[in-house]
Short mmCIF file of C-alpha atoms in Angstrom, two decimals:
data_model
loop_
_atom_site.label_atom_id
_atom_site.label_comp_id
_atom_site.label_asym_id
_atom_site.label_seq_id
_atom_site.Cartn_x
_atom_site.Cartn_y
_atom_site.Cartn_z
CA UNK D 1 -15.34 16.47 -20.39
CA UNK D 2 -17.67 13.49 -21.42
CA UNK D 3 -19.30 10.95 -18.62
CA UNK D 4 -18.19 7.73 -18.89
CA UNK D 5 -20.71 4.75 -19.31
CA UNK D 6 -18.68 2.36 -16.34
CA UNK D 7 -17.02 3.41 -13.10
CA UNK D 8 -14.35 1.16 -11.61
CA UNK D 9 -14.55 0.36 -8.05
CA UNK D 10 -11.61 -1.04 -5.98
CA UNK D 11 -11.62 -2.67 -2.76
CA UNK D 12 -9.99 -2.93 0.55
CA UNK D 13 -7.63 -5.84 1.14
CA UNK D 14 -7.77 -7.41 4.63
CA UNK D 15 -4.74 -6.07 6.62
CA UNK D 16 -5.48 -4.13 9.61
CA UNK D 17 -7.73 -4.99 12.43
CA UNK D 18 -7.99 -5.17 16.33
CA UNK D 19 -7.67 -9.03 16.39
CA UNK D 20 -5.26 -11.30 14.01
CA UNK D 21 -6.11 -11.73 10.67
CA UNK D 22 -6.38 -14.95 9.24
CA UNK D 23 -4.41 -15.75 5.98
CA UNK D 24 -6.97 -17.96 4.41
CA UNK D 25 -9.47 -14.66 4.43
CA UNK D 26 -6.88 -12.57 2.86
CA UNK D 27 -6.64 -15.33 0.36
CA UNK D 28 -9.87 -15.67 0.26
CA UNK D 29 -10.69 -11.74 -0.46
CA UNK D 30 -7.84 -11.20 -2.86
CA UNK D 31 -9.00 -13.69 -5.28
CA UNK D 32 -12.70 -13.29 -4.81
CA UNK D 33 -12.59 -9.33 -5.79
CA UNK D 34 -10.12 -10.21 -8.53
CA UNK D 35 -13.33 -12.84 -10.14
CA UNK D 36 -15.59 -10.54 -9.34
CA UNK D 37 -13.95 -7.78 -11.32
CA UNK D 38 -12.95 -5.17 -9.19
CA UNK D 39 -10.25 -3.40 -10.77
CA UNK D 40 -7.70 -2.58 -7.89
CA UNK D 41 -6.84 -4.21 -4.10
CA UNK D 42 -6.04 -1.93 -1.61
CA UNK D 43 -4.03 -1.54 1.74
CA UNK D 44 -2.59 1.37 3.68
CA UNK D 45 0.80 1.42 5.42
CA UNK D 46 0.65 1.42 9.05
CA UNK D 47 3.68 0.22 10.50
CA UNK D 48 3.46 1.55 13.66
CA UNK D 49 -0.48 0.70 14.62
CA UNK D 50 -2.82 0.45 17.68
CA UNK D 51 -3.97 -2.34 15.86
CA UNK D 52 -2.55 -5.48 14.11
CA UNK D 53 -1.28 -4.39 10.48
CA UNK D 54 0.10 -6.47 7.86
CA UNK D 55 2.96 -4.93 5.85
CA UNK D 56 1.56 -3.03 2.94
CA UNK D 57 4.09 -4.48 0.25
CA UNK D 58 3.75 -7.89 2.19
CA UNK D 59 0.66 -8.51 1.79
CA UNK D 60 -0.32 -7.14 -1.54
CA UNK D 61 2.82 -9.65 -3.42
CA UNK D 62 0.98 -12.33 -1.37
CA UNK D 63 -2.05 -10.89 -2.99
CA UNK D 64 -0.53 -11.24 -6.24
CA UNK D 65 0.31 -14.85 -6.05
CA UNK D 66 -3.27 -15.84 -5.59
CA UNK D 67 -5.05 -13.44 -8.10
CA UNK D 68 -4.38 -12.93 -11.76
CA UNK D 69 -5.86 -9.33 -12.81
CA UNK D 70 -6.52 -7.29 -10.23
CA UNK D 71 -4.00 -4.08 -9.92
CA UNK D 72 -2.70 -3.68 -5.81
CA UNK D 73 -2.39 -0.55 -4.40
CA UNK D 74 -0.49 0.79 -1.27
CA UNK D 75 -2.40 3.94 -0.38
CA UNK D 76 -0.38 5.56 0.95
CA UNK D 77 3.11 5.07 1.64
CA UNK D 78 4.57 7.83 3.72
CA UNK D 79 7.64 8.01 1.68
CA UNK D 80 10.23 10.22 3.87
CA UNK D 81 9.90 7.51 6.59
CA UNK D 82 12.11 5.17 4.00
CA UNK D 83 15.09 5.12 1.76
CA UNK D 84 13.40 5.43 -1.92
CA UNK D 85 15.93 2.75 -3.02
CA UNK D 86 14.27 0.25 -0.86
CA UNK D 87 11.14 1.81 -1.54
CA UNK D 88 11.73 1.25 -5.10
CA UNK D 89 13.27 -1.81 -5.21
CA UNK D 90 9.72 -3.20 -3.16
CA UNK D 91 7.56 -1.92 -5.65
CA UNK D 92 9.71 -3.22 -8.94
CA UNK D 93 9.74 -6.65 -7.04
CA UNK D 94 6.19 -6.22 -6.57
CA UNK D 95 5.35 -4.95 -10.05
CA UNK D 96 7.53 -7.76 -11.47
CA UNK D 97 5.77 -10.46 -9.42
CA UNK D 98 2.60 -9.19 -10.03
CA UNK D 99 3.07 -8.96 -14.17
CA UNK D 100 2.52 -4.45 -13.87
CA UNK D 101 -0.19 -4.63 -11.68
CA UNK D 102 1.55 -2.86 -8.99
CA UNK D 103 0.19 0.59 -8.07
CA UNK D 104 1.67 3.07 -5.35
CA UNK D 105 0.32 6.17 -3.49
CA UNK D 106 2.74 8.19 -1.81
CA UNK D 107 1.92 10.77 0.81
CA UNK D 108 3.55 12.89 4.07
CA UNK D 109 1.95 10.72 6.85
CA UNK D 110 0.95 12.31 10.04
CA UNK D 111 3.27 14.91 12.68
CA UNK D 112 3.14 11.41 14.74
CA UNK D 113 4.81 9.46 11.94
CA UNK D 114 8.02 10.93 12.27
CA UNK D 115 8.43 11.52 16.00
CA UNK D 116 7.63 7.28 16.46
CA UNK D 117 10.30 6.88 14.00
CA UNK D 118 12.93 9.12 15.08
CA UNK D 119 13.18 11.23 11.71
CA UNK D 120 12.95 15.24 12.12
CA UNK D 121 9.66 16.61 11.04
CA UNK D 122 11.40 19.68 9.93
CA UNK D 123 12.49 18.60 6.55
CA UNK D 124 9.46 16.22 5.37
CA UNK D 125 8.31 18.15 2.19
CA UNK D 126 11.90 18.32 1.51
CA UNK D 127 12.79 14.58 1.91
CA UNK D 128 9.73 13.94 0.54
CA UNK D 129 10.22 15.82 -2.88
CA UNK D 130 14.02 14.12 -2.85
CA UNK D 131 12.71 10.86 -2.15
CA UNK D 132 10.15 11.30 -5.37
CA UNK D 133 13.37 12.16 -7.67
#
């Protein structure tokens, strides 16, 4: 395996705090990483927060309207908590919107996930390797 001579860093978009979060410094963020050069924007999914939380998809295709090369990440979507159709159709839209700069990270969530949304815990791998087909 050889070293590279760069390393690509990424970097947080503003969605999730204890107070409101202003549009303008999302705005502001989004397209101030994306001159800078950062290579990816990135937001978790936390739809059910102690804190205020911006939807993932949301806020990265508002993201993409204000930036031109930066890729946007959702890291991670807990994908047995949705119907992959929808969850597919968000992404394309995003991907489409965003000329392929979408990027998504799926993942199992926490035991807490599923109990807040009513979905049994029993069969998560299971959904979550059907939802991945």
């Amino acid at each position: 395996m050889a070293l590279k001579d760069s390393c690509s860093f990424g970097f947080a978009l503003p969605h999730r705090s204890p107070d409101p979060i202003n549009a303008v410094a999302v705005r502001q963020v989004a397209q101030r990483a994306d001159a800078l050069g950062f290579r990816d924007l990135w937001v978790t999914e936390n739809t059910l927060d102690h804190v205020f939380c911006l939807d993932s998809v949301a806020a990265l295709t508002y993201a993409a309207a204000v930036t031109t090369r930066i890729r946007l990440g959702v890291s991670v979507m807990v994908l047995p908590l949705h119907h992959p159709v929808h969850v597919a159709h968000q992404m394309a839209t995003l991907d489409y919107l965003s000329n392929g700069r979408a990027i998504l990270g799926v993942g199992l969530g926490r035991d807490s996930h599923y109990a807040e949304f009513q979905i049994p815990r029993e069969r998560r791998v299971l959904r979550f390797r059907e939802c991945v087909d």
